[in-house]
Amino acid sequence: MKKGKKIYEGKAKIVFATENKNLVIQHFKDDATAFNNQKRAKIEGKGVLNNRISEYILTNLSQIGIKNHLVKRINMREQLIKFVEIIPVEFIVRNIATGSLTKRLGIEDGTVLDEPLIEYCLKDDKLGDPLISKEHMFAFKWSNKKEIEKIDKYLHRINDFMVGMFRGVGIKLVDFKVEFGRYKNNGKTEVILADEISPDTCRLWDMNTEKKLDKDRFRNDLGNLIGAYQDVARRLGILHEQSNIRPIKFTKPKAVKFKKNK
Ligand code: TMP
Ligand code: ASP
């Protein structure tokens, strides 16, 4: 599939057109951002790892009936995906309270939740991805009841599957964020899982030590992000010892105005 023009560049990925209007190429960059783009760095090897980990998870999800945008991984950094219109909502599922939930509501960090908690945030960096309700989504037509009914069901199934998958390799799935999009094909529109699922978009804690194996290593300056992502990939059986991903070169984030809004 020939790579065409760049049609979108986000914080961690670039999307290129192909000769098929329904398919695009998703390129994983090494850029890391946090706190809505206020903290930035390039972490060599991150894009390659996220490409592989996301491919693995999305392939497994499609095998249990969760339709998603992945067609196939093309190379170390790129995937062929279905071209969707992204629903401008970040769908967050939490099993253990941490991050913005604890700050916002004063819940004790590490509280295990009785049931998975779903949160919806408007996908808007300038506004700091504010928490919204279903009613906001319906009122402002960011989504509709039929779509959200399907997405809520998907969220629980994705969570159940991923909790089990990670538990099997000694990792607690603390929380994660996913995005959905509308795929238009042959006059039909279908909501499918899109974007990526990787240690950039999940919180993953080692079962025994609670060591953080996700982007919190960058957010909270814990160091060795690549070592942690490699550990996740290795445990999932998708990275073998002789990896050609070079060890970390951690570029210190540039001094930027730092306004923590989450
Ligand atoms: P939070 O506790 O900061 O709201 O994050 C909840 C989960 O969502 C966590 O796994 C990190 C993920 N996340 C993203 O993937 N992108 C984002 O922009 C934010 C704010 C969180
Ligand atoms: N993805 C968001 C950002 O780039 C926030 C985060 O992941 O913490 O700033």
PDB file of C-alpha atoms and ligand atoms in Angstrom:
ATOM      1  CA  MET A   1       0.000   0.000   0.000  1.00  0.00           C
ATOM      2  CA  LYS A   2       1.617   3.279  -1.121  1.00  0.00           C
ATOM      3  CA  LYS A   3       1.990   6.006   1.478  1.00  0.00           C
ATOM      4  CA  GLY A   4       0.361   9.242   0.363  1.00  0.00           C
ATOM      5  CA  LYS A   5       0.039  12.716   1.838  1.00  0.00           C
ATOM      6  CA  LYS A   6       0.089  13.422   5.548  1.00  0.00           C
ATOM      7  CA  ILE A   7      -3.501  14.079   6.569  1.00  0.00           C
ATOM      8  CA  TYR A   8      -3.163  14.521  10.323  1.00  0.00           C
ATOM      9  CA  GLU A   9      -0.414  14.837  12.901  1.00  0.00           C
ATOM     10  CA  GLY A  10      -1.162  14.272  16.563  1.00  0.00           C
ATOM     11  CA  LYS A  11       1.109  14.259  19.608  1.00  0.00           C
ATOM     12  CA  ALA A  12       2.305  10.672  19.260  1.00  0.00           C
ATOM     13  CA  LYS A  13       1.162   9.611  15.790  1.00  0.00           C
ATOM     14  CA  ILE A  14       0.915  10.742  12.171  1.00  0.00           C
ATOM     15  CA  VAL A  15      -1.769   9.610   9.726  1.00  0.00           C
ATOM     16  CA  PHE A  16      -1.025   9.308   5.994  1.00  0.00           C
ATOM     17  CA  ALA A  17      -3.457   8.781   3.128  1.00  0.00           C
ATOM     18  CA  THR A  18      -3.262   5.726   0.859  1.00  0.00           C
ATOM     19  CA  GLU A  19      -4.670   5.141  -2.626  1.00  0.00           C
ATOM     20  CA  ASN A  20      -7.736   3.584  -0.955  1.00  0.00           C
ATOM     21  CA  LYS A  21      -9.928   6.309   0.560  1.00  0.00           C
ATOM     22  CA  ASN A  22     -11.119   3.954   3.310  1.00  0.00           C
ATOM     23  CA  LEU A  23      -7.625   3.060   4.503  1.00  0.00           C
ATOM     24  CA  VAL A  24      -4.836   5.153   6.017  1.00  0.00           C
ATOM     25  CA  ILE A  25      -1.386   4.545   7.476  1.00  0.00           C
ATOM     26  CA  GLN A  26      -0.843   5.261  11.162  1.00  0.00           C
ATOM     27  CA  HIS A  27       2.785   6.086  12.034  1.00  0.00           C
ATOM     28  CA  PHE A  28       3.946   5.873  15.672  1.00  0.00           C
ATOM     29  CA  LYS A  29       6.371   8.642  16.661  1.00  0.00           C
ATOM     30  CA  ASP A  30       8.833   8.601  19.551  1.00  0.00           C
ATOM     31  CA  ASP A  31       7.334  11.794  20.986  1.00  0.00           C
ATOM     32  CA  ALA A  32       5.994  11.677  24.505  1.00  0.00           C
ATOM     33  CA  THR A  33       3.716  14.339  25.924  1.00  0.00           C
ATOM     34  CA  ALA A  34       1.926  14.714  29.218  1.00  0.00           C
ATOM     35  CA  PHE A  35      -0.431  17.115  30.931  1.00  0.00           C
ATOM     36  CA  ASN A  36      -2.006  18.043  27.619  1.00  0.00           C
ATOM     37  CA  ASN A  37       1.178  18.717  25.746  1.00  0.00           C
ATOM     38  CA  GLN A  38       2.799  20.910  28.394  1.00  0.00           C
ATOM     39  CA  LYS A  39       5.596  18.422  29.048  1.00  0.00           C
ATOM     40  CA  ARG A  40       7.383  17.005  26.007  1.00  0.00           C
ATOM     41  CA  ALA A  41      10.268  14.704  25.106  1.00  0.00           C
ATOM     42  CA  LYS A  42      11.463  12.305  22.441  1.00  0.00           C
ATOM     43  CA  ILE A  43      12.040   8.808  23.743  1.00  0.00           C
ATOM     44  CA  GLU A  44      13.837   6.682  21.199  1.00  0.00           C
ATOM     45  CA  GLY A  45      12.125   3.351  20.585  1.00  0.00           C
ATOM     46  CA  LYS A  46       8.758   4.228  22.139  1.00  0.00           C
ATOM     47  CA  GLY A  47       6.912   4.344  18.805  1.00  0.00           C
ATOM     48  CA  VAL A  48       8.195   0.922  17.775  1.00  0.00           C
ATOM     49  CA  LEU A  49       7.101  -0.642  21.057  1.00  0.00           C
ATOM     50  CA  ASN A  50       3.662   0.988  21.017  1.00  0.00           C
ATOM     51  CA  ASN A  51       3.125  -0.133  17.430  1.00  0.00           C
ATOM     52  CA  ARG A  52       3.790  -3.766  18.401  1.00  0.00           C
ATOM     53  CA  ILE A  53       1.899  -3.707  21.693  1.00  0.00           C
ATOM     54  CA  SER A  54      -1.144  -1.994  20.177  1.00  0.00           C
ATOM     55  CA  GLU A  55      -1.141  -4.429  17.244  1.00  0.00           C
ATOM     56  CA  TYR A  56      -1.076  -7.344  19.697  1.00  0.00           C
ATOM     57  CA  ILE A  57      -3.927  -6.034  21.856  1.00  0.00           C
ATOM     58  CA  LEU A  58      -6.162  -4.938  18.962  1.00  0.00           C
ATOM     59  CA  THR A  59      -5.653  -8.254  17.163  1.00  0.00           C
ATOM     60  CA  ASN A  60      -6.690 -10.119  20.299  1.00  0.00           C
ATOM     61  CA  LEU A  61      -9.694  -7.840  20.786  1.00  0.00           C
ATOM     62  CA  SER A  62     -10.878  -8.415  17.228  1.00  0.00           C
ATOM     63  CA  GLN A  63     -10.718 -12.159  17.911  1.00  0.00           C
ATOM     64  CA  ILE A  64     -13.273 -11.717  20.695  1.00  0.00           C
ATOM     65  CA  GLY A  65     -15.569  -9.640  18.491  1.00  0.00           C
ATOM     66  CA  ILE A  66     -14.465  -6.096  19.293  1.00  0.00           C
ATOM     67  CA  LYS A  67     -14.380  -4.485  15.866  1.00  0.00           C
ATOM     68  CA  ASN A  68     -11.454  -2.122  15.468  1.00  0.00           C
ATOM     69  CA  HIS A  69      -9.551  -0.108  12.907  1.00  0.00           C
ATOM     70  CA  LEU A  70      -6.465  -2.315  12.580  1.00  0.00           C
ATOM     71  CA  VAL A  71      -5.993  -3.960   9.200  1.00  0.00           C
ATOM     72  CA  LYS A  72      -2.359  -5.006   9.630  1.00  0.00           C
ATOM     73  CA  ARG A  73       0.993  -3.827  10.891  1.00  0.00           C
ATOM     74  CA  ILE A  74       3.149  -2.809   7.918  1.00  0.00           C
ATOM     75  CA  ASN A  75       6.552  -2.254   9.508  1.00  0.00           C
ATOM     76  CA  MET A  76       8.271  -1.320  12.779  1.00  0.00           C
ATOM     77  CA  ARG A  77       6.468   1.995  13.053  1.00  0.00           C
ATOM     78  CA  GLU A  78       3.394   1.767  10.864  1.00  0.00           C
ATOM     79  CA  GLN A  79       0.009   0.107  10.642  1.00  0.00           C
ATOM     80  CA  LEU A  80      -2.598   0.052   7.902  1.00  0.00           C
ATOM     81  CA  ILE A  81      -5.865   1.082   9.520  1.00  0.00           C
ATOM     82  CA  LYS A  82      -9.441   1.891   8.548  1.00  0.00           C
ATOM     83  CA  PHE A  83     -10.043   5.601   8.121  1.00  0.00           C
ATOM     84  CA  VAL A  84     -12.552   6.746  10.726  1.00  0.00           C
ATOM     85  CA  GLU A  85     -14.062   9.966  11.957  1.00  0.00           C
ATOM     86  CA  ILE A  86     -12.874  10.049  15.564  1.00  0.00           C
ATOM     87  CA  ILE A  87     -15.586  10.666  18.171  1.00  0.00           C
ATOM     88  CA  PRO A  88     -14.135  13.605  20.170  1.00  0.00           C
ATOM     89  CA  VAL A  89     -14.372  11.807  23.502  1.00  0.00           C
ATOM     90  CA  GLU A  90     -11.713  10.028  25.577  1.00  0.00           C
ATOM     91  CA  PHE A  91     -13.307   6.948  27.127  1.00  0.00           C
ATOM     92  CA  ILE A  92     -11.583   6.053  30.385  1.00  0.00           C
ATOM     93  CA  VAL A  93     -12.080   2.823  32.317  1.00  0.00           C
ATOM     94  CA  ARG A  94     -10.706   2.520  35.855  1.00  0.00           C
ATOM     95  CA  ASN A  95     -10.225  -0.532  38.065  1.00  0.00           C
ATOM     96  CA  ILE A  96      -8.047   1.128  40.704  1.00  0.00           C
ATOM     97  CA  ALA A  97      -8.296   4.804  41.676  1.00  0.00           C
ATOM     98  CA  THR A  98      -5.250   6.872  40.791  1.00  0.00           C
ATOM     99  CA  GLY A  99      -4.296   9.844  38.590  1.00  0.00           C
ATOM    100  CA  SER A 100      -6.848  12.548  37.957  1.00  0.00           C
ATOM    101  CA  LEU A 101      -9.639  10.644  39.756  1.00  0.00           C
ATOM    102  CA  THR A 102      -7.854  10.805  43.095  1.00  0.00           C
ATOM    103  CA  LYS A 103      -6.990  14.476  42.649  1.00  0.00           C
ATOM    104  CA  ARG A 104     -10.451  15.486  41.477  1.00  0.00           C
ATOM    105  CA  LEU A 105     -12.473  13.668  44.131  1.00  0.00           C
ATOM    106  CA  GLY A 106      -9.999  13.147  46.965  1.00  0.00           C
ATOM    107  CA  ILE A 107     -10.240   9.351  46.692  1.00  0.00           C
ATOM    108  CA  GLU A 108      -7.268   7.556  48.241  1.00  0.00           C
ATOM    109  CA  ASP A 109      -4.682   6.530  45.668  1.00  0.00           C
ATOM    110  CA  GLY A 110      -4.741   2.761  45.085  1.00  0.00           C
ATOM    111  CA  THR A 111      -8.369   2.217  46.152  1.00  0.00           C
ATOM    112  CA  VAL A 112      -9.633  -0.892  44.372  1.00  0.00           C
ATOM    113  CA  LEU A 113     -13.011  -0.122  42.809  1.00  0.00           C
ATOM    114  CA  ASP A 114     -15.921  -2.562  43.290  1.00  0.00           C
ATOM    115  CA  GLU A 115     -16.909  -2.192  39.639  1.00  0.00           C
ATOM    116  CA  PRO A 116     -15.054  -0.765  36.653  1.00  0.00           C
ATOM    117  CA  LEU A 117     -15.689   2.977  36.550  1.00  0.00           C
ATOM    118  CA  ILE A 118     -16.282   4.587  33.165  1.00  0.00           C
ATOM    119  CA  GLU A 119     -15.485   8.276  32.650  1.00  0.00           C
ATOM    120  CA  TYR A 120     -15.961  10.437  29.564  1.00  0.00           C
ATOM    121  CA  CYS A 121     -13.685  13.382  28.771  1.00  0.00           C
ATOM    122  CA  LEU A 122     -13.969  15.822  25.905  1.00  0.00           C
ATOM    123  CA  LYS A 123     -10.933  15.374  23.645  1.00  0.00           C
ATOM    124  CA  ASP A 124      -9.687  18.947  23.686  1.00  0.00           C
ATOM    125  CA  ASP A 125      -6.159  19.739  24.882  1.00  0.00           C
ATOM    126  CA  LYS A 126      -6.804  23.472  25.062  1.00  0.00           C
ATOM    127  CA  LEU A 127      -9.616  22.869  27.544  1.00  0.00           C
ATOM    128  CA  GLY A 128      -7.569  20.233  29.421  1.00  0.00           C
ATOM    129  CA  ASP A 129      -9.767  17.290  28.305  1.00  0.00           C
ATOM    130  CA  PRO A 130     -12.589  18.134  30.765  1.00  0.00           C
ATOM    131  CA  LEU A 131     -14.782  15.454  32.295  1.00  0.00           C
ATOM    132  CA  ILE A 132     -18.230  15.383  30.662  1.00  0.00           C
ATOM    133  CA  SER A 133     -21.443  13.395  31.083  1.00  0.00           C
ATOM    134  CA  LYS A 134     -23.430  11.439  28.511  1.00  0.00           C
ATOM    135  CA  GLU A 135     -25.892  14.323  28.481  1.00  0.00           C
ATOM    136  CA  HIS A 136     -23.149  16.682  27.315  1.00  0.00           C
ATOM    137  CA  MET A 137     -22.338  14.281  24.485  1.00  0.00           C
ATOM    138  CA  PHE A 138     -25.973  14.156  23.410  1.00  0.00           C
ATOM    139  CA  ALA A 139     -26.630  17.893  23.883  1.00  0.00           C
ATOM    140  CA  PHE A 140     -23.643  18.933  21.777  1.00  0.00           C
ATOM    141  CA  LYS A 141     -23.909  16.012  19.340  1.00  0.00           C
ATOM    142  CA  TRP A 142     -20.430  14.665  20.041  1.00  0.00           C
ATOM    143  CA  SER A 143     -22.083  11.248  20.035  1.00  0.00           C
ATOM    144  CA  ASN A 144     -25.567   9.761  20.346  1.00  0.00           C
ATOM    145  CA  LYS A 145     -27.416   7.245  22.542  1.00  0.00           C
ATOM    146  CA  LYS A 146     -27.071   4.378  20.104  1.00  0.00           C
ATOM    147  CA  GLU A 147     -23.321   4.859  19.754  1.00  0.00           C
ATOM    148  CA  ILE A 148     -22.759   5.226  23.493  1.00  0.00           C
ATOM    149  CA  GLU A 149     -24.815   2.113  24.293  1.00  0.00           C
ATOM    150  CA  LYS A 150     -22.573   0.108  22.005  1.00  0.00           C
ATOM    151  CA  ILE A 151     -19.381   1.779  23.253  1.00  0.00           C
ATOM    152  CA  ASP A 152     -20.275   1.199  26.941  1.00  0.00           C
ATOM    153  CA  LYS A 153     -20.745  -2.514  26.216  1.00  0.00           C
ATOM    154  CA  TYR A 154     -17.456  -2.595  24.334  1.00  0.00           C
ATOM    155  CA  LEU A 155     -15.664  -0.800  27.210  1.00  0.00           C
ATOM    156  CA  HIS A 156     -16.665  -3.487  29.704  1.00  0.00           C
ATOM    157  CA  ARG A 157     -15.674  -6.282  27.357  1.00  0.00           C
ATOM    158  CA  ILE A 158     -12.343  -4.617  26.507  1.00  0.00           C
ATOM    159  CA  ASN A 159     -11.667  -4.140  30.214  1.00  0.00           C
ATOM    160  CA  ASP A 160     -12.576  -7.744  31.121  1.00  0.00           C
ATOM    161  CA  PHE A 161     -10.360  -9.056  28.374  1.00  0.00           C
ATOM    162  CA  MET A 162      -7.408  -6.820  29.157  1.00  0.00           C
ATOM    163  CA  VAL A 163      -7.591  -7.343  32.942  1.00  0.00           C
ATOM    164  CA  GLY A 164      -7.313 -11.092  32.293  1.00  0.00           C
ATOM    165  CA  MET A 165      -4.624 -10.769  29.651  1.00  0.00           C
ATOM    166  CA  PHE A 166      -2.408  -8.588  31.843  1.00  0.00           C
ATOM    167  CA  ARG A 167      -3.117 -10.583  35.016  1.00  0.00           C
ATOM    168  CA  GLY A 168      -1.818 -13.635  33.160  1.00  0.00           C
ATOM    169  CA  VAL A 169       1.572 -11.932  32.816  1.00  0.00           C
ATOM    170  CA  GLY A 170       1.762 -10.512  36.329  1.00  0.00           C
ATOM    171  CA  ILE A 171       0.447  -7.020  35.594  1.00  0.00           C
ATOM    172  CA  LYS A 172      -2.492  -5.117  37.117  1.00  0.00           C
ATOM    173  CA  LEU A 173      -4.530  -3.100  34.630  1.00  0.00           C
ATOM    174  CA  VAL A 174      -5.175  -0.004  36.733  1.00  0.00           C
ATOM    175  CA  ASP A 175      -6.951   2.100  34.095  1.00  0.00           C
ATOM    176  CA  PHE A 176      -6.891   2.922  30.401  1.00  0.00           C
ATOM    177  CA  LYS A 177      -8.165   5.338  27.775  1.00  0.00           C
ATOM    178  CA  VAL A 178      -9.601   4.376  24.404  1.00  0.00           C
ATOM    179  CA  GLU A 179     -11.083   6.199  21.442  1.00  0.00           C
ATOM    180  CA  PHE A 180     -13.751   5.192  18.949  1.00  0.00           C
ATOM    181  CA  GLY A 181     -14.466   6.299  15.413  1.00  0.00           C
ATOM    182  CA  ARG A 182     -17.148   6.138  12.754  1.00  0.00           C
ATOM    183  CA  TYR A 183     -16.147   3.988   9.797  1.00  0.00           C
ATOM    184  CA  LYS A 184     -18.104   4.721   6.623  1.00  0.00           C
ATOM    185  CA  ASN A 185     -18.135   1.968   4.033  1.00  0.00           C
ATOM    186  CA  ASN A 186     -20.626   1.088   1.279  1.00  0.00           C
ATOM    187  CA  GLY A 187     -23.090   3.667   2.565  1.00  0.00           C
ATOM    188  CA  LYS A 188     -23.040   2.176   6.072  1.00  0.00           C
ATOM    189  CA  THR A 189     -21.549   3.789   9.185  1.00  0.00           C
ATOM    190  CA  GLU A 190     -20.231   1.649  11.990  1.00  0.00           C
ATOM    191  CA  VAL A 191     -18.627   2.606  15.306  1.00  0.00           C
ATOM    192  CA  ILE A 192     -15.313   0.818  15.828  1.00  0.00           C
ATOM    193  CA  LEU A 193     -12.440   0.961  18.305  1.00  0.00           C
ATOM    194  CA  ALA A 194      -9.665   3.209  16.968  1.00  0.00           C
ATOM    195  CA  ASP A 195      -6.412   4.985  17.955  1.00  0.00           C
ATOM    196  CA  GLU A 196      -4.085   2.735  20.034  1.00  0.00           C
ATOM    197  CA  ILE A 197      -3.912   0.704  23.219  1.00  0.00           C
ATOM    198  CA  SER A 198      -0.406   0.743  24.655  1.00  0.00           C
ATOM    199  CA  PRO A 199       1.491   1.672  27.824  1.00  0.00           C
ATOM    200  CA  ASP A 200       0.997   5.282  26.664  1.00  0.00           C
ATOM    201  CA  THR A 201      -2.754   4.903  27.149  1.00  0.00           C
ATOM    202  CA  CYS A 202      -2.971   2.435  30.050  1.00  0.00           C
ATOM    203  CA  ARG A 203      -1.729   2.355  33.624  1.00  0.00           C
ATOM    204  CA  LEU A 204       0.038  -0.926  34.227  1.00  0.00           C
ATOM    205  CA  TRP A 205       1.478  -1.937  37.612  1.00  0.00           C
ATOM    206  CA  ASP A 206       3.566  -4.988  38.322  1.00  0.00           C
ATOM    207  CA  MET A 207       1.367  -7.384  40.311  1.00  0.00           C
ATOM    208  CA  ASN A 208       3.877  -7.934  43.127  1.00  0.00           C
ATOM    209  CA  THR A 209       5.915  -4.754  43.381  1.00  0.00           C
ATOM    210  CA  GLU A 210       3.425  -2.211  41.942  1.00  0.00           C
ATOM    211  CA  LYS A 211       6.289  -0.908  39.801  1.00  0.00           C
ATOM    212  CA  LYS A 212       4.831   1.369  37.128  1.00  0.00           C
ATOM    213  CA  LEU A 213       5.218  -0.009  33.608  1.00  0.00           C
ATOM    214  CA  ASP A 214       3.511   2.801  31.682  1.00  0.00           C
ATOM    215  CA  LYS A 215       3.665   6.468  30.716  1.00  0.00           C
ATOM    216  CA  ASP A 216       3.547   7.545  34.360  1.00  0.00           C
ATOM    217  CA  ARG A 217       7.312   6.864  34.220  1.00  0.00           C
ATOM    218  CA  PHE A 218       7.496   9.920  31.952  1.00  0.00           C
ATOM    219  CA  ARG A 219       4.714  11.950  33.578  1.00  0.00           C
ATOM    220  CA  ASN A 220       6.296  11.586  37.027  1.00  0.00           C
ATOM    221  CA  ASP A 221       9.992  11.528  35.981  1.00  0.00           C
ATOM    222  CA  LEU A 222      10.516   7.939  37.133  1.00  0.00           C
ATOM    223  CA  GLY A 223      12.980   7.203  34.292  1.00  0.00           C
ATOM    224  CA  ASN A 224      13.595   4.109  32.140  1.00  0.00           C
ATOM    225  CA  LEU A 225      10.334   4.261  30.236  1.00  0.00           C
ATOM    226  CA  ILE A 226      11.682   2.083  27.432  1.00  0.00           C
ATOM    227  CA  GLY A 227      12.824  -0.593  29.900  1.00  0.00           C
ATOM    228  CA  ALA A 228       9.289  -0.703  31.307  1.00  0.00           C
ATOM    229  CA  TYR A 229       7.574  -0.844  27.882  1.00  0.00           C
ATOM    230  CA  GLN A 230      10.018  -3.583  26.810  1.00  0.00           C
ATOM    231  CA  ASP A 231       9.130  -5.492  29.952  1.00  0.00           C
ATOM    232  CA  VAL A 232       5.419  -5.302  29.034  1.00  0.00           C
ATOM    233  CA  ALA A 233       6.134  -6.431  25.461  1.00  0.00           C
ATOM    234  CA  ARG A 234       8.394  -9.250  26.643  1.00  0.00           C
ATOM    235  CA  ARG A 235       5.796 -10.506  29.118  1.00  0.00           C
ATOM    236  CA  LEU A 236       3.138 -10.484  26.394  1.00  0.00           C
ATOM    237  CA  GLY A 237       5.502 -12.610  24.303  1.00  0.00           C
ATOM    238  CA  ILE A 238       5.910 -10.088  21.496  1.00  0.00           C
ATOM    239  CA  LEU A 239       9.465  -8.979  22.163  1.00  0.00           C
ATOM    240  CA  HIS A 240      12.233 -11.484  22.303  1.00  0.00           C
ATOM    241  CA  GLU A 241      15.515 -10.989  24.080  1.00  0.00           C
ATOM    242  CA  GLN A 242      17.392 -10.066  20.898  1.00  0.00           C
ATOM    243  CA  SER A 243      15.462  -6.929  20.184  1.00  0.00           C
ATOM    244  CA  ASN A 244      16.938  -4.373  17.850  1.00  0.00           C
ATOM    245  CA  ILE A 245      15.322  -1.600  19.827  1.00  0.00           C
ATOM    246  CA  ARG A 246      18.233   0.256  21.309  1.00  0.00           C
ATOM    247  CA  PRO A 247      18.109   1.053  25.012  1.00  0.00           C
ATOM    248  CA  ILE A 248      16.840   4.357  26.163  1.00  0.00           C
ATOM    249  CA  LYS A 249      18.060   7.769  25.256  1.00  0.00           C
ATOM    250  CA  PHE A 250      16.030   9.924  27.532  1.00  0.00           C
ATOM    251  CA  THR A 251      15.818  13.516  26.373  1.00  0.00           C
ATOM    252  CA  LYS A 252      15.062  15.799  29.261  1.00  0.00           C
ATOM    253  CA  PRO A 253      11.823  17.664  28.679  1.00  0.00           C
ATOM    254  CA  LYS A 254      12.405  21.246  27.557  1.00  0.00           C
ATOM    255  CA  ALA A 255      11.592  23.846  30.109  1.00  0.00           C
ATOM    256  CA  VAL A 256       8.029  24.790  29.377  1.00  0.00           C
ATOM    257  CA  LYS A 257       5.446  26.731  31.262  1.00  0.00           C
ATOM    258  CA  PHE A 258       3.958  24.151  33.532  1.00  0.00           C
ATOM    259  CA  LYS A 259       0.351  24.419  34.426  1.00  0.00           C
ATOM    260  CA  LYS A 260      -0.936  21.169  35.862  1.00  0.00           C
ATOM    261  CA  ASN A 261      -4.627  20.972  35.126  1.00  0.00           C
ATOM    262  CA  LYS A 262      -5.240  17.287  35.685  1.00  0.00           C
TER     263      LYS A 262
HETATM  264  P1  TMP B   1      -5.992  10.302  34.228  1.00  0.00           P
HETATM  265  O1  TMP B   1      -5.972   9.643  35.572  1.00  0.00           O
HETATM  266  O2  TMP B   1      -4.848  11.241  34.013  1.00  0.00           O
HETATM  267  O3  TMP B   1      -7.316  10.907  33.899  1.00  0.00           O
HETATM  268  O4  TMP B   1      -5.770   9.121  33.143  1.00  0.00           O
HETATM  269  C1  TMP B   1      -6.616   8.005  33.067  1.00  0.00           C
HETATM  270  C2  TMP B   1      -6.086   7.031  32.021  1.00  0.00           C
HETATM  271  O5  TMP B   1      -6.189   7.581  30.716  1.00  0.00           O
HETATM  272  C3  TMP B   1      -4.629   6.658  32.180  1.00  0.00           C
HETATM  273  O6  TMP B   1      -4.478   5.295  31.795  1.00  0.00           O
HETATM  274  C4  TMP B   1      -3.901   7.510  31.187  1.00  0.00           C
HETATM  275  C5  TMP B   1      -4.907   7.662  30.089  1.00  0.00           C
HETATM  276  N1  TMP B   1      -4.847   8.949  29.410  1.00  0.00           N
HETATM  277  C6  TMP B   1      -4.529   9.007  28.072  1.00  0.00           C
HETATM  278  O7  TMP B   1      -4.267   7.991  27.442  1.00  0.00           O
HETATM  279  N2  TMP B   1      -4.539  10.230  27.472  1.00  0.00           N
HETATM  280  C7  TMP B   1      -4.832  11.369  28.118  1.00  0.00           C
HETATM  281  O8  TMP B   1      -4.843  12.438  27.506  1.00  0.00           O
HETATM  282  C8  TMP B   1      -5.155  11.284  29.508  1.00  0.00           C
HETATM  283  C9  TMP B   1      -5.487  12.527  30.274  1.00  0.00           C
HETATM  284  C10 TMP B   1      -5.154  10.066  30.107  1.00  0.00           C
HETATM  285  N1  ASP B   2      -1.962  12.513  26.318  1.00  0.00           N
HETATM  286  C1  ASP B   2      -2.015  13.737  27.056  1.00  0.00           C
HETATM  287  C2  ASP B   2      -0.917  14.688  26.605  1.00  0.00           C
HETATM  288  O1  ASP B   2      -0.291  14.468  25.672  1.00  0.00           O
HETATM  289  C3  ASP B   2      -2.039  13.565  28.533  1.00  0.00           C
HETATM  290  C4  ASP B   2      -1.411  12.385  29.180  1.00  0.00           C
HETATM  291  O2  ASP B   2      -1.300  11.315  28.596  1.00  0.00           O
HETATM  292  O3  ASP B   2      -1.037  12.529  30.348  1.00  0.00           O
HETATM  293  O4  ASP B   2      -0.626  15.693  27.130  1.00  0.00           O
END
